[in-house]
mmCIF file of C-alpha atoms in Angstrom:
data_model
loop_
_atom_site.group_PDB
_atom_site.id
_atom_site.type_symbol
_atom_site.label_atom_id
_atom_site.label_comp_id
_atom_site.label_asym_id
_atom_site.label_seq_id
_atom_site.Cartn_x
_atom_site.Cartn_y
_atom_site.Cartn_z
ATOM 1 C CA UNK E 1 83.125 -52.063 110.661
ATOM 2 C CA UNK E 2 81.286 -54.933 109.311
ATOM 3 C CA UNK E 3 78.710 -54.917 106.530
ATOM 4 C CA UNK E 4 75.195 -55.316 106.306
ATOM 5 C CA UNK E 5 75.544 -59.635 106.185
ATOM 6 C CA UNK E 6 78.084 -59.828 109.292
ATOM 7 C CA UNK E 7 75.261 -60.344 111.920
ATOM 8 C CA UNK E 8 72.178 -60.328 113.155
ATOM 9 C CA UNK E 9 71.481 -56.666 114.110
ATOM 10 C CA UNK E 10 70.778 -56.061 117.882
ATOM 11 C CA UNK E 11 68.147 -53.237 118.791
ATOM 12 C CA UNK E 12 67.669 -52.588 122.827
ATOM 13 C CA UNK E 13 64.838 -50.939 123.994
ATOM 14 C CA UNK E 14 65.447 -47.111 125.257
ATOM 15 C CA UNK E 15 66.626 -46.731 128.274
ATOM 16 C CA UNK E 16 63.536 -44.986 130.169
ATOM 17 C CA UNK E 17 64.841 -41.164 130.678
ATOM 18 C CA UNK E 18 65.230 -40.544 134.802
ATOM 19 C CA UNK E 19 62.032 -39.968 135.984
ATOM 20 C CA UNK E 20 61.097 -36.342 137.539
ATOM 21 C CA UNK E 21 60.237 -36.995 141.776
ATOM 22 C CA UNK E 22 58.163 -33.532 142.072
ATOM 23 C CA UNK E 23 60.800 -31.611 143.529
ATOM 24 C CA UNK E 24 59.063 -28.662 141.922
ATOM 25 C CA UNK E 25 56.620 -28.613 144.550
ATOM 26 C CA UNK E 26 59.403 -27.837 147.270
ATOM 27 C CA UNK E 27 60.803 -24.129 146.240
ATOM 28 C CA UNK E 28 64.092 -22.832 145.324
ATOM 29 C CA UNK E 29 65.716 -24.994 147.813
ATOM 30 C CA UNK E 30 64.541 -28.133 146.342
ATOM 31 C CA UNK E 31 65.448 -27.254 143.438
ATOM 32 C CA UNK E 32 69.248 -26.630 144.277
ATOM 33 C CA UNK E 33 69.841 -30.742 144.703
ATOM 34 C CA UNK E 34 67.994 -31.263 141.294
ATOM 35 C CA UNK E 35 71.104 -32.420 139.528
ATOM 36 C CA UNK E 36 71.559 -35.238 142.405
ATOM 37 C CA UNK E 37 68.416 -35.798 143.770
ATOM 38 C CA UNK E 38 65.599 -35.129 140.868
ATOM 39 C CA UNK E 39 65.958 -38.132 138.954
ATOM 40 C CA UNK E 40 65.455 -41.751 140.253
ATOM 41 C CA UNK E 41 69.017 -43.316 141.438
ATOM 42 C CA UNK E 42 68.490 -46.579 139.355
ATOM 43 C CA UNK E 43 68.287 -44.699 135.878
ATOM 44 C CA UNK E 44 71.266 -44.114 133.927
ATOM 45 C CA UNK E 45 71.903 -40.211 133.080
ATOM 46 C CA UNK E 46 72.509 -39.231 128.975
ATOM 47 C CA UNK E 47 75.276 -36.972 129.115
ATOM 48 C CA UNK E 48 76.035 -34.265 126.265
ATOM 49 C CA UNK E 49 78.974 -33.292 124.609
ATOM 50 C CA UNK E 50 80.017 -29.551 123.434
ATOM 51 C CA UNK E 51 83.738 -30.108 122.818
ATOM 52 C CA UNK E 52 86.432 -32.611 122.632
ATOM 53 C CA UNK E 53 87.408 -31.899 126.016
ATOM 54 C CA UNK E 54 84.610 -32.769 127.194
ATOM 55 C CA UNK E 55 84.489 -36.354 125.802
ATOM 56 C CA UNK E 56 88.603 -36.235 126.771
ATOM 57 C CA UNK E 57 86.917 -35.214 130.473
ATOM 58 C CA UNK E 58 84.988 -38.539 130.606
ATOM 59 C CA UNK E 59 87.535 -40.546 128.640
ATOM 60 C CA UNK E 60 90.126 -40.021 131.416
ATOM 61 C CA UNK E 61 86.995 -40.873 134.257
ATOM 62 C CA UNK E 62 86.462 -43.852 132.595
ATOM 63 C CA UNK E 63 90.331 -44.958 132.421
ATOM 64 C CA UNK E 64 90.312 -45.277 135.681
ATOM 65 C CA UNK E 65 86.859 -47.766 135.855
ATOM 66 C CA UNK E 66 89.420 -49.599 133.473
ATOM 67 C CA UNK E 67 92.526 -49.066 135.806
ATOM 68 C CA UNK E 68 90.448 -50.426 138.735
ATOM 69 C CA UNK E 69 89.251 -53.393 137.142
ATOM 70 C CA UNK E 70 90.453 -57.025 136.870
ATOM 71 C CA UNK E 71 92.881 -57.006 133.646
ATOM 72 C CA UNK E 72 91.732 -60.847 132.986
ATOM 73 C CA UNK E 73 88.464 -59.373 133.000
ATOM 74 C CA UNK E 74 89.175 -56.141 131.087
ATOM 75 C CA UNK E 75 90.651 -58.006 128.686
ATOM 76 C CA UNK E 76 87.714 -60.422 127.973
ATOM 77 C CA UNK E 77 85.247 -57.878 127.602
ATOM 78 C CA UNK E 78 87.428 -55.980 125.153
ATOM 79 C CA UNK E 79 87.793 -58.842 123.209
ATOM 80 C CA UNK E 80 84.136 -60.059 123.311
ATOM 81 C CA UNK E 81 84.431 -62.470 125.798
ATOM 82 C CA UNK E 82 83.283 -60.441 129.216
ATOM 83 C CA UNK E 83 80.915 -58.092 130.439
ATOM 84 C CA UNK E 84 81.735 -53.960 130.600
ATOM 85 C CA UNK E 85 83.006 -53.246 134.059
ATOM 86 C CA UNK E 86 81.237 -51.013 136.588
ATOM 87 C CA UNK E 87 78.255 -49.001 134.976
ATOM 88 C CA UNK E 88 80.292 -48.906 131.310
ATOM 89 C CA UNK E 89 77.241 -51.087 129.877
ATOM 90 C CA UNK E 90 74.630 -48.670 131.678
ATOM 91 C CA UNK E 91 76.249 -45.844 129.701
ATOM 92 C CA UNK E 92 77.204 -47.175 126.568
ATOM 93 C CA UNK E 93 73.188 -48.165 125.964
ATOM 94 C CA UNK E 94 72.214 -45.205 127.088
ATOM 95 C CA UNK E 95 74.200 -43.013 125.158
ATOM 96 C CA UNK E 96 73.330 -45.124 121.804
ATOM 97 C CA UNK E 97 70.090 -45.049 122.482
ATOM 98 C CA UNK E 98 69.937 -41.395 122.462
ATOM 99 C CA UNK E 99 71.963 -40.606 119.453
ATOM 100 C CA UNK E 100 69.142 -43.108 117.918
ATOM 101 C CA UNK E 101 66.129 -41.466 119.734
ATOM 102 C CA UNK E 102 67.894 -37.893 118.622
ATOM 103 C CA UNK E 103 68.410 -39.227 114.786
ATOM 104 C CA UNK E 104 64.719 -40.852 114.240
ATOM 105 C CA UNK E 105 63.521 -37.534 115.412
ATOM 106 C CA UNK E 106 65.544 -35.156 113.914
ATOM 107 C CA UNK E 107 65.424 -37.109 110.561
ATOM 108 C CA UNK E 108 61.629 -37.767 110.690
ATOM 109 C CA UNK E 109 62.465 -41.657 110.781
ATOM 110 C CA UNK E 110 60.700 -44.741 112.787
ATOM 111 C CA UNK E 111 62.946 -45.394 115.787
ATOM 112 C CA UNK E 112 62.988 -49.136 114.519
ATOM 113 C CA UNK E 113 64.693 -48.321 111.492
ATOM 114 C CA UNK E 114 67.836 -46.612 113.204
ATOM 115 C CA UNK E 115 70.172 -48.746 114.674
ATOM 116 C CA UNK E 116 70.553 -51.813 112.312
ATOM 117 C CA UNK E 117 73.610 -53.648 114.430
ATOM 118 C CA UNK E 118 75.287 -53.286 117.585
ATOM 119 C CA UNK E 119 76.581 -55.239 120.373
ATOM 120 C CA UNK E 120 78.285 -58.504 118.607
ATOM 121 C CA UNK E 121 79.871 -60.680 120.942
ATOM 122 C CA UNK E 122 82.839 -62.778 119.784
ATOM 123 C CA UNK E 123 81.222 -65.981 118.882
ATOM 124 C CA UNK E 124 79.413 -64.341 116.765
ATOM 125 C CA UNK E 125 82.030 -62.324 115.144
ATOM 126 C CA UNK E 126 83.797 -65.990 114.735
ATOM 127 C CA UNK E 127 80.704 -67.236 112.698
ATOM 128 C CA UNK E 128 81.047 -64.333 110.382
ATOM 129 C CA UNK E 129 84.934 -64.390 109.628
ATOM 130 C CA UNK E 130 84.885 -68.684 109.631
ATOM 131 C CA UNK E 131 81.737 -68.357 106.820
ATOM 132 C CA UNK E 132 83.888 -65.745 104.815
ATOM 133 C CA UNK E 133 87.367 -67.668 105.389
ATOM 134 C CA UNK E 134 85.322 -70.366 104.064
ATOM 135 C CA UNK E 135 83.675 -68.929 101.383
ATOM 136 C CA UNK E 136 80.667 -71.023 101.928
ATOM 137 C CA UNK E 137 77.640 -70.921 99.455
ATOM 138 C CA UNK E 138 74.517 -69.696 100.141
ATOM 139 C CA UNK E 139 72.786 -72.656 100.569
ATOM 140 C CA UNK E 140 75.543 -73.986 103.064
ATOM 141 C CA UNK E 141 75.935 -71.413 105.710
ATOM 142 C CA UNK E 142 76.871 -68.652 103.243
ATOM 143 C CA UNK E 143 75.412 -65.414 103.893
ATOM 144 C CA UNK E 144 75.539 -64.379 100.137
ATOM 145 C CA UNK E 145 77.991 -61.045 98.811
ATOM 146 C CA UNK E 146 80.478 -59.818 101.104
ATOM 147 C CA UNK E 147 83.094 -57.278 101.400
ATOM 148 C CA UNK E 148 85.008 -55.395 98.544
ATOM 149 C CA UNK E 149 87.652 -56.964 96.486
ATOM 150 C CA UNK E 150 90.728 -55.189 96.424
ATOM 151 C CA UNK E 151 92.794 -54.027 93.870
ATOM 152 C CA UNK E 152 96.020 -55.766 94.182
ATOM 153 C CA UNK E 153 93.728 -59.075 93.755
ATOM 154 C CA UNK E 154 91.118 -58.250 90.927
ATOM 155 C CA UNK E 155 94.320 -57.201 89.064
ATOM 156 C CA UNK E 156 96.171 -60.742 89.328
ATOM 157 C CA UNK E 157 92.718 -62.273 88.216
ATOM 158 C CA UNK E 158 90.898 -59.733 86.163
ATOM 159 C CA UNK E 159 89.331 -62.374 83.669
ATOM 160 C CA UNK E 160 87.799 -64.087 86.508
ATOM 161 C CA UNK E 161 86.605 -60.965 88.862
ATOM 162 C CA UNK E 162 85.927 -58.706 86.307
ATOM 163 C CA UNK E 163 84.368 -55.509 87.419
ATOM 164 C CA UNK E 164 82.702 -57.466 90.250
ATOM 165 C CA UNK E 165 82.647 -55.088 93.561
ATOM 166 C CA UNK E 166 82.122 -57.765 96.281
ATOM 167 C CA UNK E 167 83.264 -61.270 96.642
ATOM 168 C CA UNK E 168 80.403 -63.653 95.517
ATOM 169 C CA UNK E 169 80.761 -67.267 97.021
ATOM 170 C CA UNK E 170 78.055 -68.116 94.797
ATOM 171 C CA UNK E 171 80.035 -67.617 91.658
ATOM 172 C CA UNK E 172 82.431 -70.450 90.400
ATOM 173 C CA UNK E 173 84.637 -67.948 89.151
ATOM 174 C CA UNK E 174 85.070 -66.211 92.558
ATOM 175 C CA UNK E 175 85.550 -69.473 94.267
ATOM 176 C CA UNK E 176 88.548 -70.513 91.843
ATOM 177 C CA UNK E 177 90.193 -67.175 92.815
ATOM 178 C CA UNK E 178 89.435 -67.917 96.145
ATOM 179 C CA UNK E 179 91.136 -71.056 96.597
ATOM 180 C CA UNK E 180 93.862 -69.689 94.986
ATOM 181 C CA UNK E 181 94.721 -66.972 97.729
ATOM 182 C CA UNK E 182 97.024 -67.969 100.686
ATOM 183 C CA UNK E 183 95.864 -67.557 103.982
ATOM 184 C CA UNK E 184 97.554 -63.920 104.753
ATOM 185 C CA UNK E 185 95.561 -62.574 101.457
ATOM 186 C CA UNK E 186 92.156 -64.470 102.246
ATOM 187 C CA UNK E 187 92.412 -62.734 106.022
ATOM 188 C CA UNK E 188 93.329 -59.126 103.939
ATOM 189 C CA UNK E 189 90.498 -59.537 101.941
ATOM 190 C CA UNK E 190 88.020 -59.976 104.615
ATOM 191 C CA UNK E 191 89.724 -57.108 106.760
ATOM 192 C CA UNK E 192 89.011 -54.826 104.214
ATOM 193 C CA UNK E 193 85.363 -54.373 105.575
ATOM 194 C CA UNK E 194 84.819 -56.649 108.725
ATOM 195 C CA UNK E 195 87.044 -57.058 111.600
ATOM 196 C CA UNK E 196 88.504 -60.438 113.505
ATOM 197 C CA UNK E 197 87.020 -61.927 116.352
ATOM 198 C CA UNK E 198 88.487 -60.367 119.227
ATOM 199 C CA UNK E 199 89.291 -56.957 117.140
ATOM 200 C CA UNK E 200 85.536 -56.073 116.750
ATOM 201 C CA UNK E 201 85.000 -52.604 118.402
ATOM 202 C CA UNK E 202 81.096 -53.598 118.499
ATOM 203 C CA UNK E 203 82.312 -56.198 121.560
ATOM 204 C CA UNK E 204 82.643 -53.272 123.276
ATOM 205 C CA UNK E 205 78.971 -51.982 122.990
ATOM 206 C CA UNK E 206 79.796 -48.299 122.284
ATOM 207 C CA UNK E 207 79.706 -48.792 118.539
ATOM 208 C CA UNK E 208 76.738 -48.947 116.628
ATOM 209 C CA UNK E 209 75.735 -49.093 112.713
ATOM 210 C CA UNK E 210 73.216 -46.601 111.814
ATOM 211 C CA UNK E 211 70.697 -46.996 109.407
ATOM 212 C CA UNK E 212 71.848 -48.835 106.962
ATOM 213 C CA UNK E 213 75.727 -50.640 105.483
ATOM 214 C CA UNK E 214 75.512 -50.198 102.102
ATOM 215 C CA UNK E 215 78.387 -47.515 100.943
ATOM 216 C CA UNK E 216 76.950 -46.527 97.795
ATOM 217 C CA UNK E 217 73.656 -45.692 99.494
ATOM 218 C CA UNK E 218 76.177 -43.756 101.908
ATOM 219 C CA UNK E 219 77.420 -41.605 98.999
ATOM 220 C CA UNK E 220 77.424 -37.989 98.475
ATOM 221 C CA UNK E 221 73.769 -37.712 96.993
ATOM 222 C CA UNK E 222 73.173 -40.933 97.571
ATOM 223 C CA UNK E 223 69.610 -41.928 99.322
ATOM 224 C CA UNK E 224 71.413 -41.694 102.810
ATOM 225 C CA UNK E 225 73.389 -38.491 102.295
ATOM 226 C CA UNK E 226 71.219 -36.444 104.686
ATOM 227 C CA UNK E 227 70.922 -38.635 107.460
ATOM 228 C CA UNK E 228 74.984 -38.677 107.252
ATOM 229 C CA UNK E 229 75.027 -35.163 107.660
ATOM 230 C CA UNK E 230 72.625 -35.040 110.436
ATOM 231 C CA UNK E 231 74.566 -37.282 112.116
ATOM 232 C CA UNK E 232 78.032 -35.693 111.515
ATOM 233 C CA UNK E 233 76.348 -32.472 112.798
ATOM 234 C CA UNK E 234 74.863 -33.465 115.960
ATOM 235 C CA UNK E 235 76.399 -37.300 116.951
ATOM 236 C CA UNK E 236 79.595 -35.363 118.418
ATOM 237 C CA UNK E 237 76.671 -34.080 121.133
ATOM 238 C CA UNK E 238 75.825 -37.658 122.224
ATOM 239 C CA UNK E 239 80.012 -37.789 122.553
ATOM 240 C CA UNK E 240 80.040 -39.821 119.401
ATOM 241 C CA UNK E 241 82.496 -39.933 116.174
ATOM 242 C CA UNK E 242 82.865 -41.634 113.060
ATOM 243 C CA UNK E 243 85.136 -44.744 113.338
ATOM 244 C CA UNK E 244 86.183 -45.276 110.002
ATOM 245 C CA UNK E 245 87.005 -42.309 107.562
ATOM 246 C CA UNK E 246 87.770 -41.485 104.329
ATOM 247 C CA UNK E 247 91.334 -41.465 105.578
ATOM 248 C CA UNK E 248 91.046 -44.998 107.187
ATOM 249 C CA UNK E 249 90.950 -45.832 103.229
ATOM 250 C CA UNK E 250 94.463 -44.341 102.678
ATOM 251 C CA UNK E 251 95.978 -45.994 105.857
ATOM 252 C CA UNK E 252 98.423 -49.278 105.454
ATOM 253 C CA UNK E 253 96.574 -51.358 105.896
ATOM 254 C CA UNK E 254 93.302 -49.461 104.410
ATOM 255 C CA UNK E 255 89.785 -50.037 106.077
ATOM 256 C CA UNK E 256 87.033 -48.773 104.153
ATOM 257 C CA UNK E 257 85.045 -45.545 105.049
ATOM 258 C CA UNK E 258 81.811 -46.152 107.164
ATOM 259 C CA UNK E 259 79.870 -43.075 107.052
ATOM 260 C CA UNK E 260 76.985 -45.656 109.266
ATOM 261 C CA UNK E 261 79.593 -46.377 111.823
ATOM 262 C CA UNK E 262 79.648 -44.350 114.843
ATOM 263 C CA UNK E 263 81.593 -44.856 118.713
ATOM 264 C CA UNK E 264 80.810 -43.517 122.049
ATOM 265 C CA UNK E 265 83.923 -41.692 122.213
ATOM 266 C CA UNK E 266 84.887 -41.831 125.736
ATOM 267 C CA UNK E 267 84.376 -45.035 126.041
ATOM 268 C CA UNK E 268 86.330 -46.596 123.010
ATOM 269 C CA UNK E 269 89.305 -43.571 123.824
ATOM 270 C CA UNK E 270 89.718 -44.992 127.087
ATOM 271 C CA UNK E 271 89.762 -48.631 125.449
ATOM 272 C CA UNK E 272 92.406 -47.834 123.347
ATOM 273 C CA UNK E 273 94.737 -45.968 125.827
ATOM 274 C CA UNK E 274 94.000 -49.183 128.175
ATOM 275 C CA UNK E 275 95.475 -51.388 124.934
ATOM 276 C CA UNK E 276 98.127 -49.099 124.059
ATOM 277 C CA UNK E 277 99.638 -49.401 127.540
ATOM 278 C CA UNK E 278 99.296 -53.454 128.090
ATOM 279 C CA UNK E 279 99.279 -54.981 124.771
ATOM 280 C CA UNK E 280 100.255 -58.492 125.981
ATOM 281 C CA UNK E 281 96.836 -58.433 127.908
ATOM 282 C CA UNK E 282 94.988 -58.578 124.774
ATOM 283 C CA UNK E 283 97.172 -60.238 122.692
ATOM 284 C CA UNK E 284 97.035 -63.328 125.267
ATOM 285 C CA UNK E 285 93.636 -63.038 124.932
ATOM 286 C CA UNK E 286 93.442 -63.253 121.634
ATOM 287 C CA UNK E 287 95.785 -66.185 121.020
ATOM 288 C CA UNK E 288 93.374 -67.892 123.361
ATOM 289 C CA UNK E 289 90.195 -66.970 121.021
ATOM 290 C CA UNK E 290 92.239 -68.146 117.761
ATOM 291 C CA UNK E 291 93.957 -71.080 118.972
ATOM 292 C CA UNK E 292 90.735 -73.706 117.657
ATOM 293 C CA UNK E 293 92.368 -72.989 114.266
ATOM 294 C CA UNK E 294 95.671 -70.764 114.023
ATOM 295 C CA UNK E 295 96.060 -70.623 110.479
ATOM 296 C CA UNK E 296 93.011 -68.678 109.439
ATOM 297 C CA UNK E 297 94.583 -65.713 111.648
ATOM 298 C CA UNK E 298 98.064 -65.308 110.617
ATOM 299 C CA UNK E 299 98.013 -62.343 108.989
ATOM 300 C CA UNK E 300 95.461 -60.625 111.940
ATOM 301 C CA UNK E 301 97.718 -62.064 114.643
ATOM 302 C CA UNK E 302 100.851 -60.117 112.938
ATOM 303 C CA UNK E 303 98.803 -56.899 112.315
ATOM 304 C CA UNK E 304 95.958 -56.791 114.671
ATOM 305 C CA UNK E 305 97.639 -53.412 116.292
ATOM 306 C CA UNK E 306 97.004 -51.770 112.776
ATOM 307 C CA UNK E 307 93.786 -52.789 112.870
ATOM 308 C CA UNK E 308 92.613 -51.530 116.148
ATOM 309 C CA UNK E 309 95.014 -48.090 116.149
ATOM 310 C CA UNK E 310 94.164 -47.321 112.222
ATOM 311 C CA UNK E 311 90.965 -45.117 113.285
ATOM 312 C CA UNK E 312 89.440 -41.762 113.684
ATOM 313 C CA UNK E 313 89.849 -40.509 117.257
ATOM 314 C CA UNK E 314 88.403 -36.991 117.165
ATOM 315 C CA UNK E 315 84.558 -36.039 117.314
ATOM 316 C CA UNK E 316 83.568 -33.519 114.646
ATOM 317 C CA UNK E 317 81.978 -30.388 116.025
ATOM 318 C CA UNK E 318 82.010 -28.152 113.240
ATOM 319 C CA UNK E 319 85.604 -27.752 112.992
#
């Protein structure tokens, strides 16, 4: 979640694969130990996928990383204030990295060009939702277009919006509809296409934007349509799904679909079992990252369960 504007886009290099020690050279009975011994210790493995019970499989192993760890801490890296515990970091760049190694080859595309944002901590995610609470110009901080205006507002001020797809804080007219909203509709406005601070899934580092976040370039035979179905075909092998749906866009409250959008799925799973079963953890976390300014979060702070819970939680593998 999060357009194209809502950060500055975060490539890592490739983790180097796990480099081959010449156990070749020993026989069959070196050979045996390759899956332990074969690779050097300090690289981090890429694990595959075939079925949802195999990303359930890992999901549950990493639950109890989660279980194990601090909740203060837990808590803070969910919420983009921490660090992944154990060796959750170690996989979660590892397994992005080869979905993006996987897509740039499959798709004939520079490796550069794949991932175009991922890890955001909070702070940052605070920049973006204070510049769009704020509606600030361009020229003062603004970040120009942003997010899709929704229905129950362009009709209250169709002479002003007009057929208008994004908010422009550049146009007067958008600005005078602007300052008309409360606070509640100025925060449902924004959630329509990027997240709170604290809410973000990409604090968690398993979710990464792919290639590009504009939807009508995402569009069934649109320029992107065939890297979309490259990736629904073969990201469920890296253990990856698609966050956001074309049902996320019926759900109350809707989120739009993000066909660039994709999560390490036994990672994020695990995340949200860990939330579902301790919600005051996070919550007291997040009243701690809103309380500089309470009133631009009422509506998230009444609805932020929606917001986290409202999302795919399947892998697609071709059925």
């Amino acid at each position: 979640m999060d357009s194209a504007h809502d950060g500055p886009a975060q490539h890592r290099r490739t983790p180097g694969r796990r480099r081959f020690l010449g156990l070749a050279g020993a026989g069959a009975a070196g050979l045996a130990g390759i899956g332990e011994l074969a690779f050097a210790a300090d690289e981090t493995p890429v694990r595959t996928y075939h079925s949802q019970q195999g990303i359930n499989h890992r999901k549950w192993a990493v639950a109890h990383v989660l279980k194990d760890a601090d909740p203060a801490a837990v808590a803070a890296w969910i919420t983009g204030q921490g660090t992944a515990p154990g060796d959750l970091k170690a996989e979660t760049d590892a397994q992005v990295n080869a979905l993006a190694d996987a897509a740039a080859s499959g798709l004939g595309v520079p490796r550069g060009n794949v991932v175009v944002s991922w890890v955001r901590a909070a702070s940052v995610q605070r920049q973006i939702w204070d510049r769009k609470y704020d509606f600030l110009r361009t020229g003062s901080g603004g970040a120009g277009t942003f997010g899709i205006i929704t229905d129950a507002v362009r009709d209250r001020y169709s002479a002003q919006l007009g057929t208008d797809p994004q908010w422009d804080p550049d146009k007067d007219s958008h600005r005078e509809v602007w300052a008309a909203l409360t606070p509640d509709e100025r925060q449902i406005e924004i959630l329509r296409t990027s997240t709170a601070p604290g809410v973000s899934r990409h604090h968690l580092g398993s979710d990464a934007d792919f290639f590009d976040t504009t939807p009508q370039n995402w569009a069934d035979g649109g320029p992107l349509s065939a890297n979309y179905a490259w990736l629904r075909a073969n990201a469920s092998r890296h253990g990856f799904l698609q966050t956001y749906t074309a049902e996320s866009a019926q759900a109350s409250p809707a989120i739009s679909q993000e066909r660039w959008h994709w999560s390490y799925a036994p990672v994020s799973e695990a995340v949200l079992d860990y939330i579902r079963a301790d919600e005051s953890v996070i919550e007291g976390a997040l009243d701690q990252l809103w309380g500089y300014d309470p009133a631009r979060y009422t509506y998230i702070k009444a609805h932020w369960r929606d917001y986290m819970y409202h999302v795919n939680e399947r892998a697609y593998f071709g059925s």
